[in-house]
Coordinates of C-alpha atoms (C1' of nucleotides) in Angstrom, one line a residue:
Chain A
M1 CA 168.3 225.6 -178.3
S2 CA 170.9 225.8 -181.0
D3 CA 172.1 222.3 -180.6
A4 CA 168.7 220.6 -180.6
E5 CA 168.7 216.9 -180.7
P6 CA 168.0 215.7 -184.3
R7 CA 164.4 214.6 -184.1
P8 CA 163.9 210.8 -184.3
S9 CA 162.9 210.0 -187.8
T10 CA 159.3 208.8 -188.1
D11 CA 158.4 205.6 -190.0
F12 CA 156.1 205.8 -192.9
I13 CA 153.0 204.7 -190.9
R14 CA 153.5 207.5 -188.3
S15 CA 154.0 209.9 -191.2
I16 CA 150.6 208.9 -192.5
V17 CA 149.1 209.3 -189.0
N18 CA 150.8 212.7 -188.6
E19 CA 149.3 213.8 -191.9
D20 CA 145.8 212.5 -191.0
I21 CA 146.0 214.4 -187.7
R22 CA 147.2 217.5 -189.5
T23 CA 144.3 217.4 -191.9
G24 CA 141.8 216.6 -189.2
K25 CA 140.8 213.2 -190.6
G26 CA 138.9 211.2 -188.1
D27 CA 138.7 214.2 -185.7
G28 CA 142.4 213.6 -184.9
R29 CA 141.5 210.4 -183.3
V30 CA 144.0 207.5 -183.4
H31 CA 142.6 204.0 -182.8
T32 CA 144.4 200.8 -183.8
R33 CA 144.0 197.2 -183.1
F34 CA 146.1 194.0 -182.9
P35 CA 144.1 191.3 -184.6
P36 CA 145.6 187.8 -184.1
E37 CA 143.9 184.6 -185.3
P38 CA 143.8 182.2 -182.4
N39 CA 145.3 179.3 -184.3
G40 CA 148.8 179.2 -182.8
Y41 CA 151.1 180.9 -180.4
L42 CA 152.5 184.4 -180.8
H43 CA 156.1 184.9 -182.0
I44 CA 158.6 187.6 -182.3
G45 CA 157.0 188.6 -185.6
H46 CA 153.7 189.3 -183.9
A47 CA 155.6 191.3 -181.3
K48 CA 156.6 193.7 -184.0
S49 CA 153.0 194.2 -185.0
I50 CA 151.9 194.5 -181.4
C51 CA 154.6 197.1 -180.7
I52 CA 153.6 199.1 -183.8
N53 CA 149.9 199.0 -183.0
F54 CA 150.0 199.6 -179.3
G55 CA 153.0 201.9 -179.8
I56 CA 151.2 204.2 -182.2
A57 CA 148.2 204.3 -179.9
R58 CA 150.4 205.2 -177.0
D59 CA 152.4 207.9 -178.9
Y60 CA 149.3 209.7 -180.1
G61 CA 147.2 209.4 -177.0
G62 CA 144.9 207.0 -178.8
K63 CA 143.7 203.5 -178.1
C64 CA 144.5 200.0 -179.3
N65 CA 142.1 197.1 -179.1
L66 CA 143.0 193.4 -178.8
R67 CA 140.7 191.6 -181.2
F68 CA 140.7 188.0 -182.1
D69 CA 140.1 187.3 -185.7
D70 CA 138.2 184.1 -185.0
T71 CA 136.2 183.4 -188.1
N72 CA 137.5 179.9 -188.8
P73 CA 136.4 177.5 -186.1
V74 CA 138.1 174.5 -187.6
K75 CA 141.5 175.9 -186.9
E76 CA 141.0 178.0 -183.8
E77 CA 141.1 176.9 -180.1
Q78 CA 140.6 178.4 -176.7
E79 CA 144.2 177.4 -175.8
Y80 CA 145.5 179.8 -178.3
I81 CA 143.2 182.6 -177.1
D82 CA 144.4 182.2 -173.6
S83 CA 148.1 182.1 -174.6
I84 CA 147.8 185.2 -176.8
I85 CA 146.1 187.2 -174.0
E86 CA 148.9 186.1 -171.6
D87 CA 151.6 186.9 -174.1
V88 CA 150.4 190.4 -175.1
R89 CA 150.0 191.3 -171.5
W90 CA 153.4 189.9 -170.7
L91 CA 154.9 192.1 -173.4
G92 CA 153.6 195.0 -171.5
F93 CA 150.5 196.2 -173.3
D94 CA 147.1 197.0 -172.0
W95 CA 143.9 197.0 -174.0
E96 CA 141.8 198.0 -170.9
D97 CA 138.3 196.9 -171.5
R98 CA 138.7 196.5 -175.2
L99 CA 139.1 192.8 -175.6
F100 CA 137.0 191.9 -178.7
Y101 CA 136.3 189.0 -180.9
A102 CA 135.3 189.1 -184.6
S103 CA 132.7 186.5 -183.5
D104 CA 131.1 189.2 -181.3
Y105 CA 130.0 190.7 -184.7
F106 CA 128.6 187.6 -186.3
G107 CA 125.1 188.9 -185.9
T108 CA 125.9 192.3 -187.4
L109 CA 128.0 190.7 -190.1
Y110 CA 125.0 188.6 -191.1
E111 CA 122.9 191.7 -191.4
Y112 CA 125.5 193.4 -193.4
A113 CA 125.5 190.4 -195.8
V114 CA 121.8 190.5 -196.1
K115 CA 122.1 194.2 -196.9
L116 CA 124.5 193.5 -199.7
I117 CA 122.2 190.9 -201.1
E118 CA 119.4 193.4 -201.1
K119 CA 121.6 195.8 -202.9
G120 CA 122.3 193.2 -205.5
K121 CA 125.9 193.1 -204.5
A122 CA 126.0 189.6 -203.3
F123 CA 124.7 186.2 -204.3
V124 CA 124.4 182.7 -203.2
C125 CA 126.5 180.4 -205.3
D126 CA 126.0 176.7 -205.7
Q127 CA 129.4 175.9 -207.3
T128 CA 131.6 173.3 -205.7
P129 CA 135.1 174.4 -204.6
D130 CA 136.5 172.8 -207.7
E131 CA 134.0 174.7 -209.9
V132 CA 134.8 178.0 -208.3
R133 CA 138.5 177.4 -208.9
E134 CA 137.8 176.4 -212.4
C135 CA 135.9 179.6 -213.1
R136 CA 138.3 181.9 -211.3
G137 CA 140.7 182.1 -214.2
T138 CA 144.4 182.4 -213.8
L139 CA 146.9 185.2 -213.2
T140 CA 146.8 186.0 -216.9
E141 CA 143.3 185.0 -217.9
P142 CA 140.1 186.5 -216.6
G143 CA 137.5 184.3 -214.8
R144 CA 134.0 183.5 -215.9
N145 CA 130.8 184.4 -214.1
S146 CA 129.2 181.8 -211.9
P147 CA 125.9 180.5 -213.5
Y148 CA 124.2 181.4 -210.2
R149 CA 125.4 185.0 -210.3
D150 CA 122.1 186.4 -211.5
R151 CA 119.7 184.9 -209.0
S152 CA 116.9 187.2 -207.8
V153 CA 117.3 189.0 -204.5
E154 CA 114.4 187.0 -203.1
E155 CA 116.0 183.7 -204.0
N156 CA 119.4 184.8 -202.6
I157 CA 117.8 185.9 -199.3
D158 CA 115.9 182.6 -199.1
L159 CA 119.0 180.5 -199.8
F160 CA 121.2 182.5 -197.5
E161 CA 118.7 182.1 -194.7
R162 CA 118.5 178.4 -195.3
M163 CA 122.3 178.2 -195.3
R164 CA 122.2 179.8 -191.9
A165 CA 119.5 177.4 -190.8
G166 CA 121.7 174.4 -191.5
E167 CA 119.9 173.0 -194.4
F168 CA 123.0 172.4 -196.5
P169 CA 126.2 170.4 -195.9
N170 CA 129.7 171.9 -195.8
G171 CA 130.8 173.3 -199.0
A172 CA 127.4 173.1 -200.7
R173 CA 127.0 176.8 -201.2
T174 CA 128.7 180.1 -200.5
L175 CA 127.7 183.7 -200.4
R176 CA 129.8 185.6 -202.8
A177 CA 130.3 189.3 -203.5
K178 CA 129.3 190.4 -206.9
I179 CA 132.3 192.3 -208.1
D180 CA 134.2 191.5 -211.3
M181 CA 135.3 188.1 -212.6
A182 CA 137.7 189.8 -215.0
S183 CA 139.5 191.9 -212.4
P184 CA 143.3 191.6 -212.7
N185 CA 143.2 191.4 -208.9
L186 CA 142.1 187.8 -208.1
N187 CA 140.7 188.9 -204.8
M188 CA 138.0 190.9 -206.6
R189 CA 136.8 188.0 -208.7
D190 CA 133.5 187.5 -206.8
P191 CA 135.2 186.5 -203.5
V192 CA 133.5 184.3 -201.0
M193 CA 131.9 186.1 -198.1
Y194 CA 130.3 183.2 -196.2
R195 CA 130.9 179.5 -196.2
I196 CA 129.1 176.7 -194.6
L197 CA 131.1 175.1 -191.8
H198 CA 129.2 172.7 -189.5
A199 CA 131.8 173.2 -186.8
S200 CA 131.7 174.2 -183.2
H201 CA 133.2 177.6 -182.4
P202 CA 135.3 178.3 -179.3
R203 CA 133.2 181.3 -178.5
T204 CA 129.8 180.9 -180.2
G205 CA 129.5 177.1 -179.9
D206 CA 127.0 175.7 -182.3
K207 CA 125.0 178.9 -182.8
W208 CA 126.3 179.3 -186.3
C209 CA 127.0 176.9 -189.2
I210 CA 128.0 179.6 -191.6
Y211 CA 131.1 181.7 -191.0
P212 CA 132.2 184.9 -192.6
T213 CA 135.6 184.9 -194.4
Y214 CA 138.5 187.1 -193.3
D215 CA 137.8 189.5 -196.2
F216 CA 134.2 190.0 -195.2
T217 CA 135.1 190.3 -191.5
H218 CA 138.1 192.3 -191.0
G219 CA 137.2 195.7 -192.4
Q220 CA 133.7 195.6 -191.0
S221 CA 135.1 194.7 -187.6
D222 CA 137.5 197.6 -187.9
S223 CA 134.6 199.8 -188.9
I224 CA 132.4 198.7 -185.9
E225 CA 135.2 199.4 -183.5
G226 CA 136.0 202.8 -185.0
I227 CA 139.5 201.9 -185.9
T228 CA 141.3 204.8 -187.7
H229 CA 144.4 203.0 -188.9
S230 CA 144.1 199.3 -189.7
I231 CA 147.8 198.2 -189.8
C232 CA 148.6 194.8 -191.3
T233 CA 151.4 193.0 -193.2
M234 CA 152.2 193.4 -196.9
E235 CA 150.5 190.2 -198.1
F236 CA 147.2 192.0 -197.5
E237 CA 147.9 194.8 -199.8
D238 CA 146.1 193.0 -202.6
H239 CA 143.1 192.7 -200.3
R240 CA 142.9 196.4 -199.7
P241 CA 140.6 197.0 -202.7
L242 CA 138.3 194.4 -201.4
Y243 CA 138.5 195.8 -197.9
D244 CA 137.5 199.2 -199.3
W245 CA 134.8 197.7 -201.6
H246 CA 132.9 196.0 -198.7
L247 CA 133.0 199.2 -196.6
D248 CA 131.9 201.4 -199.5
A249 CA 129.2 198.9 -200.6
L250 CA 127.8 198.9 -197.1
G251 CA 128.2 202.7 -196.7
I252 CA 129.6 202.4 -193.2
Y253 CA 132.6 204.1 -191.4
H254 CA 135.7 203.5 -193.4
P255 CA 139.1 203.0 -191.7
R256 CA 142.3 203.0 -193.6
Q257 CA 144.3 199.9 -194.1
I258 CA 148.1 200.4 -194.1
E259 CA 150.6 197.6 -194.8
F260 CA 154.1 197.0 -193.6
A261 CA 156.7 194.3 -194.2
R262 CA 156.7 191.5 -191.7
L263 CA 159.7 190.6 -189.6
N264 CA 162.3 188.0 -190.7
L265 CA 165.2 187.0 -188.5
T266 CA 168.3 185.1 -189.5
Y267 CA 168.4 181.5 -188.2
T268 CA 164.7 181.5 -187.5
L269 CA 161.5 180.5 -189.0
M270 CA 158.4 182.6 -188.5
S271 CA 155.5 181.0 -190.2
K272 CA 152.9 179.4 -188.0
R273 CA 152.6 176.4 -190.2
R274 CA 156.3 175.5 -189.7
L275 CA 156.2 176.4 -186.0
H276 CA 153.3 173.9 -185.8
Q277 CA 155.3 171.3 -187.6
L278 CA 158.3 171.7 -185.2
V279 CA 156.1 171.1 -182.3
K280 CA 154.0 168.3 -183.8
D281 CA 157.0 166.4 -185.1
G282 CA 158.8 166.7 -181.8
H283 CA 161.8 168.7 -183.0
V284 CA 161.2 170.9 -180.0
T285 CA 159.5 170.1 -176.7
G286 CA 156.6 172.4 -177.3
W287 CA 155.5 175.9 -178.2
D288 CA 157.4 177.2 -175.2
D289 CA 160.6 175.4 -175.9
P290 CA 163.3 177.9 -175.1
R291 CA 164.8 177.6 -178.6
M292 CA 161.5 178.7 -180.2
L293 CA 161.1 182.4 -181.1
T294 CA 157.5 182.3 -179.7
L295 CA 156.9 184.8 -177.0
C296 CA 156.3 182.0 -174.5
G297 CA 159.5 180.3 -175.6
M298 CA 161.5 183.5 -175.3
R299 CA 160.0 184.2 -171.9
R300 CA 161.1 180.8 -170.7
R301 CA 164.5 181.3 -172.2
G302 CA 164.9 184.5 -170.2
Y303 CA 164.1 187.3 -172.6
T304 CA 162.6 190.3 -171.0
P305 CA 159.6 192.2 -172.4
E306 CA 161.7 195.3 -172.3
A307 CA 164.4 193.8 -174.5
I308 CA 161.8 192.6 -177.1
R309 CA 160.0 195.9 -177.1
N310 CA 163.3 197.8 -177.6
F311 CA 164.2 195.5 -180.4
C312 CA 160.9 196.0 -182.1
D313 CA 161.2 199.8 -181.7
R314 CA 164.7 199.8 -183.2
I315 CA 164.3 197.5 -186.3
G316 CA 162.2 200.1 -188.0
V317 CA 159.0 199.8 -190.1
A318 CA 159.1 199.8 -193.8
K319 CA 157.6 198.0 -196.8
A320 CA 160.7 196.3 -198.2
D321 CA 161.4 192.7 -197.5
S322 CA 164.2 192.4 -194.9
V323 CA 166.0 189.9 -192.7
V324 CA 167.2 191.3 -189.4
D325 CA 170.5 189.9 -188.0
F326 CA 169.8 187.7 -185.0
S327 CA 172.8 189.4 -183.4
F328 CA 170.8 192.6 -183.2
L329 CA 168.1 190.8 -181.1
E330 CA 170.9 189.5 -178.9
H331 CA 172.4 193.0 -178.6
C332 CA 169.1 194.4 -177.4
L333 CA 168.8 191.5 -174.9
R334 CA 172.3 191.9 -173.5
E335 CA 171.8 195.7 -173.2
D336 CA 168.8 195.2 -170.9
L337 CA 170.2 192.2 -169.0
N338 CA 173.5 193.9 -168.4
R339 CA 172.0 196.7 -166.4
R340 CA 169.5 194.5 -164.5
A341 CA 170.9 191.0 -163.9
W342 CA 172.4 189.9 -160.6
R343 CA 176.0 188.8 -161.0
M344 CA 176.7 185.4 -159.7
M345 CA 179.5 182.8 -160.0
A346 CA 178.7 179.4 -161.4
V347 CA 181.0 176.8 -162.8
L348 CA 179.5 174.8 -165.7
R349 CA 182.3 172.3 -166.3
P350 CA 184.0 171.9 -162.9
L351 CA 187.7 171.3 -162.5
K352 CA 188.8 170.7 -158.9
V353 CA 191.4 173.1 -157.4
V354 CA 193.1 172.4 -154.1
L355 CA 194.9 175.2 -152.4
T356 CA 197.6 173.3 -150.7
N357 CA 198.6 176.2 -148.4
Y358 CA 195.1 177.0 -147.3
P359 CA 193.9 175.6 -143.9
E360 CA 191.8 172.5 -144.1
E361 CA 188.9 173.7 -141.9
K362 CA 188.9 177.3 -142.8
T363 CA 186.0 179.2 -144.5
E364 CA 186.0 182.8 -145.4
E365 CA 183.1 185.1 -146.5
L366 CA 184.2 187.4 -149.3
D367 CA 182.4 190.4 -150.6
A368 CA 181.2 190.4 -154.1
V369 CA 179.4 193.1 -156.1
N370 CA 175.9 192.3 -157.3
N371 CA 175.9 194.5 -160.3
P372 CA 178.8 196.8 -161.3
E373 CA 176.3 198.8 -163.5
D374 CA 174.1 199.5 -160.5
E375 CA 175.6 200.2 -157.1
A376 CA 172.1 200.2 -155.5
M377 CA 172.0 196.4 -156.0
G378 CA 174.6 196.1 -153.3
T379 CA 177.0 193.3 -152.4
R380 CA 176.8 189.8 -151.1
K381 CA 179.1 187.3 -149.3
V382 CA 180.6 184.4 -151.1
P383 CA 182.2 181.5 -149.2
F384 CA 185.8 180.5 -149.9
S385 CA 187.6 177.4 -148.8
R386 CA 190.5 175.1 -149.5
V387 CA 188.8 173.1 -152.3
L388 CA 187.3 175.0 -155.2
Y389 CA 186.0 174.5 -158.6
I390 CA 187.0 176.5 -161.6
E391 CA 185.9 176.2 -165.2
R392 CA 187.8 173.4 -167.1
E393 CA 188.4 175.7 -170.0
D394 CA 190.1 178.3 -167.8
F395 CA 193.1 176.0 -167.5
M396 CA 195.4 174.8 -170.2
E397 CA 198.5 172.6 -169.5
D398 CA 200.2 173.8 -172.7
P399 CA 198.5 177.2 -173.6
P400 CA 198.9 179.0 -176.8
K401 CA 200.2 182.5 -176.8
K402 CA 196.9 184.3 -176.6
F403 CA 195.6 182.3 -173.7
Y404 CA 196.1 184.1 -170.5
R405 CA 194.2 182.2 -168.0
L406 CA 195.6 179.5 -165.6
A407 CA 198.5 177.3 -166.7
P408 CA 201.3 175.5 -164.8
G409 CA 203.4 178.0 -162.9
R410 CA 201.1 180.9 -163.8
E411 CA 199.4 183.3 -161.5
V412 CA 195.8 184.4 -161.9
R413 CA 193.2 186.0 -159.7
L414 CA 190.1 184.3 -158.3
R415 CA 187.4 186.9 -158.5
Y416 CA 186.9 188.8 -155.2
A417 CA 189.3 186.3 -153.6
Y418 CA 193.0 185.7 -154.0
F419 CA 195.8 185.3 -156.5
I420 CA 196.7 181.7 -157.0
I421 CA 199.6 179.9 -158.7
C422 CA 199.2 176.5 -160.3
D423 CA 201.9 174.2 -159.0
E424 CA 200.8 170.8 -160.1
V425 CA 198.5 169.0 -162.5
V426 CA 197.0 165.8 -161.3
K427 CA 195.8 163.3 -163.9
D428 CA 194.0 160.0 -163.8
A429 CA 195.0 156.8 -165.6
N430 CA 193.6 158.1 -168.9
E431 CA 195.7 161.2 -168.7
E432 CA 192.6 163.2 -167.9
I433 CA 193.3 166.3 -165.8
V434 CA 191.3 165.7 -162.6
E435 CA 192.7 168.2 -160.2
L436 CA 195.0 171.2 -159.9
R437 CA 197.1 171.8 -156.9
C438 CA 197.7 175.5 -156.3
T439 CA 199.0 177.9 -153.7
Y440 CA 197.3 181.1 -152.8
D441 CA 198.8 184.4 -151.7
P442 CA 197.2 185.4 -148.4
A443 CA 198.2 189.0 -149.0
T444 CA 196.0 189.3 -152.0
R445 CA 192.7 188.8 -150.1
G446 CA 189.9 190.5 -151.9
G447 CA 191.7 190.4 -155.2
D448 CA 194.4 193.1 -155.0
A449 CA 198.1 192.6 -154.5
P450 CA 199.6 195.1 -152.0
D451 CA 202.8 195.1 -153.9
G452 CA 201.0 196.3 -157.0
R453 CA 201.7 193.2 -159.1
K454 CA 199.2 192.5 -161.8
V455 CA 197.7 189.3 -163.2
K456 CA 196.3 189.0 -166.7
A457 CA 193.2 187.0 -165.9
T458 CA 190.5 186.8 -163.3
L459 CA 188.6 183.5 -163.0
H460 CA 185.2 182.7 -161.5
W461 CA 185.1 179.9 -159.0
V462 CA 182.9 178.2 -156.5
S463 CA 183.8 176.7 -153.1
A464 CA 183.3 172.9 -153.4
E465 CA 182.0 172.5 -149.9
H466 CA 179.4 175.2 -150.3
A467 CA 178.4 174.7 -153.9
L468 CA 174.9 174.0 -155.1
D469 CA 174.4 171.4 -157.8
A470 CA 172.3 172.3 -160.8
E471 CA 171.5 171.3 -164.3
V472 CA 172.2 174.0 -166.9
R473 CA 170.8 174.0 -170.4
L474 CA 172.8 175.7 -173.1
Y475 CA 171.0 176.8 -176.2
D476 CA 172.1 177.6 -179.7
H477 CA 170.2 178.5 -182.9
L478 CA 167.6 176.0 -183.8
F479 CA 168.9 176.0 -187.3
T480 CA 172.4 176.0 -188.7
K481 CA 171.6 178.2 -191.7
E482 CA 170.8 181.9 -191.7
N483 CA 168.0 181.0 -194.0
P484 CA 166.5 177.7 -192.7
D485 CA 164.5 177.4 -195.9
E486 CA 167.6 177.0 -197.9
A487 CA 167.6 173.2 -197.9
P488 CA 169.2 170.6 -200.3
K489 CA 167.0 169.5 -203.2
G490 CA 164.1 167.4 -202.1
Q491 CA 164.5 168.3 -198.4
D492 CA 162.8 170.9 -196.3
F493 CA 163.9 173.2 -193.5
T494 CA 164.2 170.3 -191.1
A495 CA 167.4 169.3 -192.9
N496 CA 168.9 172.5 -191.4
L497 CA 167.9 171.7 -187.8
N498 CA 170.9 172.2 -185.6
P499 CA 171.8 169.0 -183.8
D500 CA 173.6 171.0 -181.2
S501 CA 170.9 173.5 -180.4
L502 CA 170.5 172.1 -176.9
E503 CA 173.3 171.0 -174.6
V504 CA 172.4 169.8 -171.2
L505 CA 175.0 170.0 -168.5
S506 CA 174.5 168.3 -165.1
G507 CA 176.6 168.6 -162.0
C508 CA 177.2 172.3 -162.5
K509 CA 178.4 174.1 -159.4
L510 CA 176.7 177.3 -158.3
E511 CA 177.5 179.7 -155.6
P512 CA 175.1 179.3 -152.6
S513 CA 173.4 182.7 -153.1
L514 CA 171.6 181.1 -156.0
S515 CA 169.7 178.8 -153.6
G516 CA 166.8 181.3 -153.5
A517 CA 166.7 181.7 -157.3
K518 CA 163.2 181.7 -158.7
S519 CA 161.7 181.9 -162.1
G520 CA 161.8 185.4 -163.5
D521 CA 165.0 186.4 -161.7
L522 CA 167.6 187.6 -164.0
Y523 CA 171.2 186.4 -163.5
Q524 CA 174.5 186.8 -165.1
F525 CA 176.9 183.9 -164.4
E526 CA 180.1 185.9 -164.6
R527 CA 182.1 185.5 -167.7
L528 CA 179.6 183.0 -169.1
G529 CA 176.3 184.7 -169.9
Y530 CA 172.9 185.4 -168.7
F531 CA 170.8 182.7 -167.1
C532 CA 167.4 182.1 -165.6
V533 CA 165.6 179.4 -163.7
D534 CA 163.6 177.2 -166.0
S535 CA 160.0 177.9 -165.2
K536 CA 158.8 174.3 -166.0
D537 CA 161.5 171.8 -164.9
S538 CA 163.3 173.5 -162.1
T539 CA 162.7 172.5 -158.5
P540 CA 164.4 173.7 -155.3
A541 CA 165.9 170.3 -154.9
Q542 CA 167.0 170.0 -158.5
P543 CA 167.4 173.4 -160.0
V544 CA 167.5 173.8 -163.7
F545 CA 168.9 176.9 -165.4
N546 CA 168.6 178.1 -169.0
R547 CA 171.2 180.1 -170.7
T548 CA 169.4 183.0 -172.1
V549 CA 172.4 184.4 -174.1
T550 CA 176.1 184.3 -173.8
L551 CA 178.2 187.2 -173.0
K552 CA 180.2 188.7 -175.8
D553 CA 183.4 186.7 -175.8
A554 CA 186.4 188.0 -177.6
W555 CA 188.4 184.9 -176.7
A556 CA 185.8 182.4 -177.9
K557 CA 185.5 184.4 -181.1
A558 CA 189.2 184.4 -181.7
Q559 CA 189.3 180.6 -181.2
A560 CA 186.3 180.1 -183.5
I561 CA 188.2 182.0 -186.2
E562 CA 191.3 180.0 -185.6
R563 CA 189.4 176.7 -186.0
K564 CA 188.2 177.7 -189.4
Chain B
rU1 C1' 153.9 187.0 -220.5
rG2 C1' 148.0 189.8 -215.3
rG3 C1' 147.9 192.6 -210.8
rG4 C1' 150.2 194.5 -206.4
rG5 C1' 154.7 195.8 -203.7
rA6 C1' 160.0 196.6 -203.0
rG7 C1' 165.5 197.7 -204.3
rU8 C1' 170.4 203.0 -200.0
rG9 C1' 177.7 199.6 -196.9
rG10 C1' 177.6 192.4 -194.8
rC11 C1' 172.4 193.3 -192.0
rC12 C1' 168.4 196.9 -190.4
rA13 C1' 167.5 201.9 -191.7
rA14 C1' 167.4 207.7 -192.1
rA15 C1' 167.9 211.7 -195.4
rU16 C1' 163.3 218.2 -193.1
rU17 C1' 160.5 216.4 -200.2
rG18 C1' 166.3 218.7 -205.5
rG19 C1' 171.4 221.1 -201.6
rC20 C1' 176.5 217.9 -201.1
rA21 C1' 174.6 209.9 -198.3
rA22 C1' 172.5 210.0 -190.4
rG23 C1' 172.3 206.3 -186.8
rG24 C1' 172.2 201.2 -185.0
rC25 C1' 174.0 196.0 -185.6
rU26 C1' 178.2 193.2 -187.4
rC27 C1' 183.6 193.5 -188.1
rC28 C1' 188.6 195.7 -186.9
rU29 C1' 191.9 198.8 -183.8
rG30 C1' 193.2 201.3 -179.2
rA31 C1' 192.1 203.0 -174.0
rC32 C1' 190.3 201.4 -169.4
rU33 C1' 189.0 197.2 -166.5
rC34 C1' 189.0 192.3 -160.4
rU35 C1' 183.9 189.6 -166.0
rG36 C1' 188.6 188.4 -172.7
rG37 C1' 181.8 191.6 -170.1
rA38 C1' 180.4 196.6 -169.7
rU39 C1' 182.2 201.5 -170.9
rC40 C1' 185.0 205.1 -173.9
rA41 C1' 187.6 206.6 -178.4
rG42 C1' 188.7 205.6 -183.3
rG43 C1' 188.4 202.8 -188.0
rU44 C1' 187.0 199.6 -192.5
rA45 C1' 182.8 199.4 -195.5
rA46 C1' 177.9 202.9 -200.5
rU47 C1' 179.8 205.5 -207.9
rU48 C1' 171.9 204.8 -203.3
rG49 C1' 169.7 197.8 -208.5
rA50 C1' 171.4 199.4 -213.9
rA51 C1' 171.7 202.7 -218.1
rG52 C1' 170.3 207.1 -220.1
rG53 C1' 168.1 212.1 -219.4
rU54 C1' 166.6 217.0 -216.9
rU55 C1' 169.3 220.4 -213.6
rC56 C1' 174.5 224.7 -211.2
rG57 C1' 173.2 220.4 -208.2
rA58 C1' 169.6 213.9 -208.2
rA59 C1' 169.0 208.5 -203.4
rU60 C1' 165.0 212.1 -204.4
rC61 C1' 162.2 214.3 -210.9
rC62 C1' 161.6 211.8 -216.2
rU63 C1' 162.6 207.4 -219.5
rU64 C1' 164.0 202.4 -220.4
rC65 C1' 165.6 198.1 -218.3
rC66 C1' 167.1 194.4 -214.4
rU67 C1' 166.2 191.7 -209.8
rC68 C1' 163.4 190.1 -205.6
rC69 C1' 158.7 189.3 -202.8
rC70 C1' 153.1 188.6 -202.7
rC71 C1' 148.3 186.8 -205.1
rA72 C1' 144.9 181.6 -208.7
rG73 C1' 141.9 178.7 -200.0
rC74 C1' 135.0 178.0 -199.1
rC75 C1' 143.0 180.1 -194.5
rA76 C1' 144.2 184.5 -192.1

RNA sequence: UGGGGAGUGGCCAAAUUGGCAAGGCUCCUGACUCUGGAUCAGGUAAUUGAAGGUUCGAAUCCUUCCUCCCCAGCCA
């Protein structure tokens, strides 16, 4: 094995896992978890986290739990729980019987809290939110102790029990960890462990009126589940000392928290707050709008789980802030679609072509390849007749040098059909081109000339008589700027919304094989891009297709550069 | 001006721990082609944030500095 493959480099998290296994930490066990808060829909950034957590479990023969971090009933809803379960499953991951909720542990967490009170490591504080803020200090100044910090264990226990019993209104008291108000890490300045929230919880209903905070919940939940590596994003790095403090104070099993940089993508926004805003303010049609980088939006757009997973596996895992080019996501998408999608012909902006030397009543069935990348996908028949549609942009009356499609007097090939020559351009009163009159060469049936002559272009087409009508939705980036947050003074990201992010085309002409198209089928409309049936709005009578992504298009690119 | 992180071609990102700067995306050529797709071949692009220092040798070690990100929710 002299020319061994260079071993794929391991990211820093896997290096840590390797080291832990080598040193026998945790008996060589690997157990991760994906811990979403059910307060919104999952997006491509979550996919990265999902792929890391489930991927590491898979690679090391370990396990990965799905755990909802549902400690804030005022923001969380069953709708989100349902969508998250659906999306993680769709992405292709399996948590077997390990679907958990932090709320499953509310009882245990309460006991843990009592334990810390008994150890003198927690106290009930009567300060108002404003007073807490007041005493917290600033980035450069230490905080001051709460006047309630030195209550007796008995009084703390009594008050905490009464908090639980519902004796006090929201915000009246909190349970706080007794750590260090002078800590340079603000998270360590006696952080709140429990707050009073008279709110109904999607899972526990009205059983509780006090709820543990993230900091008092996450590590203990990890501990309870026997998590070995608790992987989260960088903004929690400051919380790690607190994560560790709770676990040590409690003296329970202590997982290790590891932080990585969250995903950013050009032309897209990832924060849930702003995703909410886009939906709420009607800039998109919903969480599953195909322009959204939510998993449900991407699914509706035609992204495959395979493409998303491959993308996540290839972008790498590191701690430095980064912004991945959107074109890389598209690259991964096309790579998958190219080898799986059925090739079809569809004309989006039809231009009528009449073959003047083709018999009026005649129809032929021509053979077309379903996928040149995969012979096993076979061939199909495509009907051909005297009147056809071609793409408007495939004809130019007065073409520039680099344009080598159809033009007056020029010969091109109709894919899988015949060579045709354009003899005449028919215009209406407004000088609009409404029809092309062409002649075909019967000897070129199937697309090859027996005399060996070549044509520069091959066009897609659809027989008018046999065509299916459809609506096609073309999508572009939701934002015009690589960084949507880069807005003019006084304006926010909505100033960068792309007015052309959606273009709806009606009266598109599809080849008849598409009549059986159903949601989830992957298609390439030849020379145009990849398309899918819209899962919401399409009906057999009125089909609606979404453009998932265009094909790479050297001609379009050259034109775009020329226009600049 | 406290604390915590991070800086490697335009964008991600490796570099077996001091040994002669991978790979992918983008971009540009060319070949091939019944998709201006795919594929194949090649190319442009990095004094590794900066300056000093140690060393035969530094992206890796030491000093100083610069820049960016996160933290003052009873959100996660």
